[in-house]
Amino acid sequence: MRAIALVLLLSACGTAPEAPRIWRDPAVPIASKADFDAARFAGRWHHVARFPEPGGAACPDTVTDWAAAGDTMTLRRSCDGEPTATGTARVAPLGRLRVTQDGTTTEKWVLWADDGYRTAVLVRADGRGGAILDRTPRAPVDRLRAAIEVLDFNGFDTDALVFGNTP
């Protein structure tokens, strides 16, 4: 009987799941894109850099397709061509999106997009994740640098970025 109790006790001592890390200094003010245009944001985006997520598998070729319809957007994410997630986003003013995927809702903010909506920064408002997005698999260095500067300005730990398809 003691052996069974010991086995149960030891099995309960397994490693706890890793808590999501916050990649942003909450003391730094954060600003989203005031002139966000959902229709211009719609389309295919390649994730060229991202913050690590606990238990999240690294995917060198993550793509999200966004479609806009009024104040709602739909999204389809894939990894190496295989679908991985679908969801909807309610568009609020100032580039703020209320994204629902698999029954979970998170606030995501578009911090920046260049004038041509070719490169963008999309983050979780709570600082637990985010990505630099580009319309092509390889973001040009000038726009990549600009996106990194935007993340840094908004208090994100840019040293933690994991780069995928970059030159």
PDB file of C-alpha atoms in Angstrom:
ATOM      1  CA  MET A   1       0.000   0.000   0.000  1.00  0.00           C
ATOM      2  CA  ARG A   2       2.830   2.394   0.854  1.00  0.00           C
ATOM      3  CA  ALA A   3       4.458   1.603  -2.489  1.00  0.00           C
ATOM      4  CA  ILE A   4       1.310   2.622  -4.350  1.00  0.00           C
ATOM      5  CA  ALA A   5       1.056   5.840  -2.335  1.00  0.00           C
ATOM      6  CA  LEU A   6       4.723   6.592  -3.066  1.00  0.00           C
ATOM      7  CA  VAL A   7       4.238   5.997  -6.803  1.00  0.00           C
ATOM      8  CA  LEU A   8       1.185   8.284  -6.837  1.00  0.00           C
ATOM      9  CA  LEU A   9       3.059  10.947  -4.889  1.00  0.00           C
ATOM     10  CA  LEU A  10       6.056  10.819  -7.220  1.00  0.00           C
ATOM     11  CA  SER A  11       3.880  10.923 -10.326  1.00  0.00           C
ATOM     12  CA  ALA A  12       2.267  14.104  -9.023  1.00  0.00           C
ATOM     13  CA  CYS A  13       5.727  15.666  -8.755  1.00  0.00           C
ATOM     14  CA  GLY A  14       6.236  15.820 -12.515  1.00  0.00           C
ATOM     15  CA  THR A  15       7.279  19.089 -14.030  1.00  0.00           C
ATOM     16  CA  ALA A  16       4.558  21.685 -14.159  1.00  0.00           C
ATOM     17  CA  PRO A  17       3.693  23.163 -17.525  1.00  0.00           C
ATOM     18  CA  GLU A  18       5.817  26.175 -18.358  1.00  0.00           C
ATOM     19  CA  ALA A  19       3.975  29.411 -17.659  1.00  0.00           C
ATOM     20  CA  PRO A  20       3.695  31.791 -20.595  1.00  0.00           C
ATOM     21  CA  ARG A  21       6.447  34.379 -20.472  1.00  0.00           C
ATOM     22  CA  ILE A  22       5.684  38.063 -20.794  1.00  0.00           C
ATOM     23  CA  TRP A  23       7.953  39.526 -23.484  1.00  0.00           C
ATOM     24  CA  ARG A  24       7.071  43.161 -22.761  1.00  0.00           C
ATOM     25  CA  ASP A  25       7.949  45.514 -19.941  1.00  0.00           C
ATOM     26  CA  PRO A  26       4.526  46.564 -18.592  1.00  0.00           C
ATOM     27  CA  ALA A  27       6.001  49.855 -17.321  1.00  0.00           C
ATOM     28  CA  VAL A  28       6.570  51.016 -20.917  1.00  0.00           C
ATOM     29  CA  PRO A  29       3.584  52.661 -22.635  1.00  0.00           C
ATOM     30  CA  ILE A  30       2.255  50.749 -25.643  1.00  0.00           C
ATOM     31  CA  ALA A  31       0.490  52.192 -28.678  1.00  0.00           C
ATOM     32  CA  SER A  32      -1.375  50.433 -31.466  1.00  0.00           C
ATOM     33  CA  LYS A  33      -1.868  51.574 -35.065  1.00  0.00           C
ATOM     34  CA  ALA A  34      -4.414  54.413 -34.904  1.00  0.00           C
ATOM     35  CA  ASP A  35      -5.070  54.364 -38.667  1.00  0.00           C
ATOM     36  CA  PHE A  36      -5.391  50.574 -38.993  1.00  0.00           C
ATOM     37  CA  ASP A  37      -7.264  49.486 -42.131  1.00  0.00           C
ATOM     38  CA  ALA A  38      -8.615  45.926 -41.933  1.00  0.00           C
ATOM     39  CA  ALA A  39      -9.218  45.762 -45.693  1.00  0.00           C
ATOM     40  CA  ARG A  40      -5.555  46.604 -46.386  1.00  0.00           C
ATOM     41  CA  PHE A  41      -4.392  44.175 -43.683  1.00  0.00           C
ATOM     42  CA  ALA A  42      -6.397  41.333 -45.254  1.00  0.00           C
ATOM     43  CA  GLY A  43      -4.451  38.776 -47.258  1.00  0.00           C
ATOM     44  CA  ARG A  44      -1.493  36.474 -46.724  1.00  0.00           C
ATOM     45  CA  TRP A  45       1.150  37.196 -44.081  1.00  0.00           C
ATOM     46  CA  HIS A  46       4.353  35.234 -43.471  1.00  0.00           C
ATOM     47  CA  HIS A  47       5.592  35.142 -39.865  1.00  0.00           C
ATOM     48  CA  VAL A  48       9.229  36.172 -40.318  1.00  0.00           C
ATOM     49  CA  ALA A  49       9.967  36.581 -36.590  1.00  0.00           C
ATOM     50  CA  ARG A  50       8.074  35.706 -33.419  1.00  0.00           C
ATOM     51  CA  PHE A  51       8.364  35.438 -29.669  1.00  0.00           C
ATOM     52  CA  PRO A  52       8.645  31.858 -28.343  1.00  0.00           C
ATOM     53  CA  GLU A  53       5.499  30.335 -26.865  1.00  0.00           C
ATOM     54  CA  PRO A  54       5.535  27.573 -24.230  1.00  0.00           C
ATOM     55  CA  GLY A  55       4.824  24.251 -25.886  1.00  0.00           C
ATOM     56  CA  GLY A  56       4.606  25.985 -29.244  1.00  0.00           C
ATOM     57  CA  ALA A  57       6.356  24.049 -31.954  1.00  0.00           C
ATOM     58  CA  ALA A  58       8.833  26.035 -33.982  1.00  0.00           C
ATOM     59  CA  CYS A  59       7.690  26.322 -37.562  1.00  0.00           C
ATOM     60  CA  PRO A  60      10.053  27.829 -40.100  1.00  0.00           C
ATOM     61  CA  ASP A  61       7.194  28.665 -42.485  1.00  0.00           C
ATOM     62  CA  THR A  62       4.123  29.929 -40.630  1.00  0.00           C
ATOM     63  CA  VAL A  63       1.571  31.750 -42.771  1.00  0.00           C
ATOM     64  CA  THR A  64      -1.709  33.392 -41.763  1.00  0.00           C
ATOM     65  CA  ASP A  65      -4.395  34.317 -44.281  1.00  0.00           C
ATOM     66  CA  TRP A  66      -6.726  37.091 -43.112  1.00  0.00           C
ATOM     67  CA  ALA A  67     -10.059  38.031 -44.718  1.00  0.00           C
ATOM     68  CA  ALA A  68     -11.998  41.185 -43.800  1.00  0.00           C
ATOM     69  CA  ALA A  69     -15.782  41.629 -43.776  1.00  0.00           C
ATOM     70  CA  GLY A  70     -16.866  44.828 -42.051  1.00  0.00           C
ATOM     71  CA  ASP A  71     -15.768  44.838 -38.434  1.00  0.00           C
ATOM     72  CA  THR A  72     -14.940  41.116 -38.470  1.00  0.00           C
ATOM     73  CA  MET A  73     -11.946  39.259 -39.858  1.00  0.00           C
ATOM     74  CA  THR A  74     -11.362  35.548 -40.302  1.00  0.00           C
ATOM     75  CA  LEU A  75      -7.973  33.914 -40.136  1.00  0.00           C
ATOM     76  CA  ARG A  76      -6.419  30.630 -41.250  1.00  0.00           C
ATOM     77  CA  ARG A  77      -2.930  29.768 -40.028  1.00  0.00           C
ATOM     78  CA  SER A  78      -0.734  27.065 -41.510  1.00  0.00           C
ATOM     79  CA  CYS A  79       2.702  25.602 -40.801  1.00  0.00           C
ATOM     80  CA  ASP A  80       4.695  24.315 -43.760  1.00  0.00           C
ATOM     81  CA  GLY A  81       1.445  24.241 -45.758  1.00  0.00           C
ATOM     82  CA  GLU A  82      -0.510  22.235 -43.150  1.00  0.00           C
ATOM     83  CA  PRO A  83      -3.499  24.002 -41.511  1.00  0.00           C
ATOM     84  CA  THR A  84      -2.920  24.592 -37.786  1.00  0.00           C
ATOM     85  CA  ALA A  85      -5.581  27.083 -36.652  1.00  0.00           C
ATOM     86  CA  THR A  86      -8.651  29.006 -37.719  1.00  0.00           C
ATOM     87  CA  GLY A  87     -10.413  31.827 -35.982  1.00  0.00           C
ATOM     88  CA  THR A  88     -12.267  35.092 -36.103  1.00  0.00           C
ATOM     89  CA  ALA A  89     -11.301  38.574 -35.020  1.00  0.00           C
ATOM     90  CA  ARG A  90     -13.547  41.432 -34.057  1.00  0.00           C
ATOM     91  CA  VAL A  91     -11.956  44.669 -35.249  1.00  0.00           C
ATOM     92  CA  ALA A  92     -11.971  47.524 -32.735  1.00  0.00           C
ATOM     93  CA  PRO A  93     -10.634  51.035 -33.294  1.00  0.00           C
ATOM     94  CA  LEU A  94      -6.891  51.706 -33.209  1.00  0.00           C
ATOM     95  CA  GLY A  95      -5.754  48.408 -34.730  1.00  0.00           C
ATOM     96  CA  ARG A  96      -7.002  46.300 -31.856  1.00  0.00           C
ATOM     97  CA  LEU A  97      -8.344  42.841 -32.604  1.00  0.00           C
ATOM     98  CA  ARG A  98     -10.286  40.496 -30.323  1.00  0.00           C
ATOM     99  CA  VAL A  99      -9.164  37.147 -31.745  1.00  0.00           C
ATOM    100  CA  THR A 100     -11.025  33.918 -30.957  1.00  0.00           C
ATOM    101  CA  GLN A 101      -9.367  30.591 -31.806  1.00  0.00           C
ATOM    102  CA  ASP A 102     -10.334  27.182 -30.438  1.00  0.00           C
ATOM    103  CA  GLY A 103     -12.671  28.764 -27.878  1.00  0.00           C
ATOM    104  CA  THR A 104      -9.988  31.088 -26.475  1.00  0.00           C
ATOM    105  CA  THR A 105     -10.142  34.848 -26.965  1.00  0.00           C
ATOM    106  CA  THR A 106      -7.057  37.076 -26.852  1.00  0.00           C
ATOM    107  CA  GLU A 107      -6.511  40.753 -27.483  1.00  0.00           C
ATOM    108  CA  LYS A 108      -4.058  41.305 -30.323  1.00  0.00           C
ATOM    109  CA  TRP A 109      -2.849  44.695 -31.413  1.00  0.00           C
ATOM    110  CA  VAL A 110      -1.375  45.813 -34.695  1.00  0.00           C
ATOM    111  CA  LEU A 111       1.397  48.102 -33.480  1.00  0.00           C
ATOM    112  CA  TRP A 112       2.640  49.109 -36.910  1.00  0.00           C
ATOM    113  CA  ALA A 113       2.383  48.464 -40.627  1.00  0.00           C
ATOM    114  CA  ASP A 114       4.417  50.222 -43.263  1.00  0.00           C
ATOM    115  CA  ASP A 115       2.573  52.544 -45.662  1.00  0.00           C
ATOM    116  CA  GLY A 116       2.109  49.770 -48.223  1.00  0.00           C
ATOM    117  CA  TYR A 117       0.938  47.175 -45.668  1.00  0.00           C
ATOM    118  CA  ARG A 118       3.858  44.951 -46.713  1.00  0.00           C
ATOM    119  CA  THR A 119       5.307  44.476 -43.211  1.00  0.00           C
ATOM    120  CA  ALA A 120       3.431  44.610 -39.897  1.00  0.00           C
ATOM    121  CA  VAL A 121       3.853  43.992 -36.184  1.00  0.00           C
ATOM    122  CA  LEU A 122       1.056  42.025 -34.473  1.00  0.00           C
ATOM    123  CA  VAL A 123       1.323  41.349 -30.724  1.00  0.00           C
ATOM    124  CA  ARG A 124      -0.711  40.059 -27.831  1.00  0.00           C
ATOM    125  CA  ALA A 125      -1.790  43.053 -25.760  1.00  0.00           C
ATOM    126  CA  ASP A 126      -0.718  41.224 -22.590  1.00  0.00           C
ATOM    127  CA  GLY A 127       2.856  40.933 -23.916  1.00  0.00           C
ATOM    128  CA  ARG A 128       2.809  37.117 -24.014  1.00  0.00           C
ATOM    129  CA  GLY A 129       3.498  36.844 -27.728  1.00  0.00           C
ATOM    130  CA  GLY A 130       3.745  38.547 -31.044  1.00  0.00           C
ATOM    131  CA  ALA A 131       5.201  38.400 -34.514  1.00  0.00           C
ATOM    132  CA  ILE A 132       6.701  40.411 -37.312  1.00  0.00           C
ATOM    133  CA  LEU A 133       4.686  39.697 -40.447  1.00  0.00           C
ATOM    134  CA  ASP A 134       5.558  40.262 -44.090  1.00  0.00           C
ATOM    135  CA  ARG A 135       3.739  39.689 -47.369  1.00  0.00           C
ATOM    136  CA  THR A 136       6.748  37.711 -48.618  1.00  0.00           C
ATOM    137  CA  PRO A 137       8.645  34.856 -46.943  1.00  0.00           C
ATOM    138  CA  ARG A 138      11.723  37.084 -46.585  1.00  0.00           C
ATOM    139  CA  ALA A 139      11.221  40.560 -45.157  1.00  0.00           C
ATOM    140  CA  PRO A 140      13.549  43.212 -46.574  1.00  0.00           C
ATOM    141  CA  VAL A 141      16.150  44.313 -44.037  1.00  0.00           C
ATOM    142  CA  ASP A 142      14.957  47.942 -43.862  1.00  0.00           C
ATOM    143  CA  ARG A 143      11.373  47.018 -42.965  1.00  0.00           C
ATOM    144  CA  LEU A 144      12.534  44.247 -40.626  1.00  0.00           C
ATOM    145  CA  ARG A 145      14.691  46.766 -38.742  1.00  0.00           C
ATOM    146  CA  ALA A 146      11.757  49.186 -38.561  1.00  0.00           C
ATOM    147  CA  ALA A 147       9.508  46.450 -37.121  1.00  0.00           C
ATOM    148  CA  ILE A 148      12.137  45.528 -34.514  1.00  0.00           C
ATOM    149  CA  GLU A 149      12.453  49.204 -33.531  1.00  0.00           C
ATOM    150  CA  VAL A 150       8.663  49.404 -33.078  1.00  0.00           C
ATOM    151  CA  LEU A 151       8.727  46.363 -30.787  1.00  0.00           C
ATOM    152  CA  ASP A 152      11.642  47.820 -28.806  1.00  0.00           C
ATOM    153  CA  PHE A 153       9.921  51.223 -28.506  1.00  0.00           C
ATOM    154  CA  ASN A 154       6.812  49.490 -27.113  1.00  0.00           C
ATOM    155  CA  GLY A 155       8.827  47.672 -24.437  1.00  0.00           C
ATOM    156  CA  PHE A 156       9.249  44.243 -26.042  1.00  0.00           C
ATOM    157  CA  ASP A 157      12.386  42.145 -25.498  1.00  0.00           C
ATOM    158  CA  THR A 158      13.597  42.040 -29.092  1.00  0.00           C
ATOM    159  CA  ASP A 159      16.573  39.850 -28.126  1.00  0.00           C
ATOM    160  CA  ALA A 160      14.054  37.027 -27.595  1.00  0.00           C
ATOM    161  CA  LEU A 161      12.729  37.109 -31.176  1.00  0.00           C
ATOM    162  CA  VAL A 162      13.031  33.860 -33.108  1.00  0.00           C
ATOM    163  CA  PHE A 163      13.609  34.514 -36.796  1.00  0.00           C
ATOM    164  CA  GLY A 164      12.281  32.276 -39.535  1.00  0.00           C
ATOM    165  CA  ASN A 165      12.375  33.398 -43.145  1.00  0.00           C
ATOM    166  CA  THR A 166      14.765  36.337 -43.052  1.00  0.00           C
ATOM    167  CA  PRO A 167      17.791  37.242 -45.163  1.00  0.00           C
TER     168      PRO A 167
END
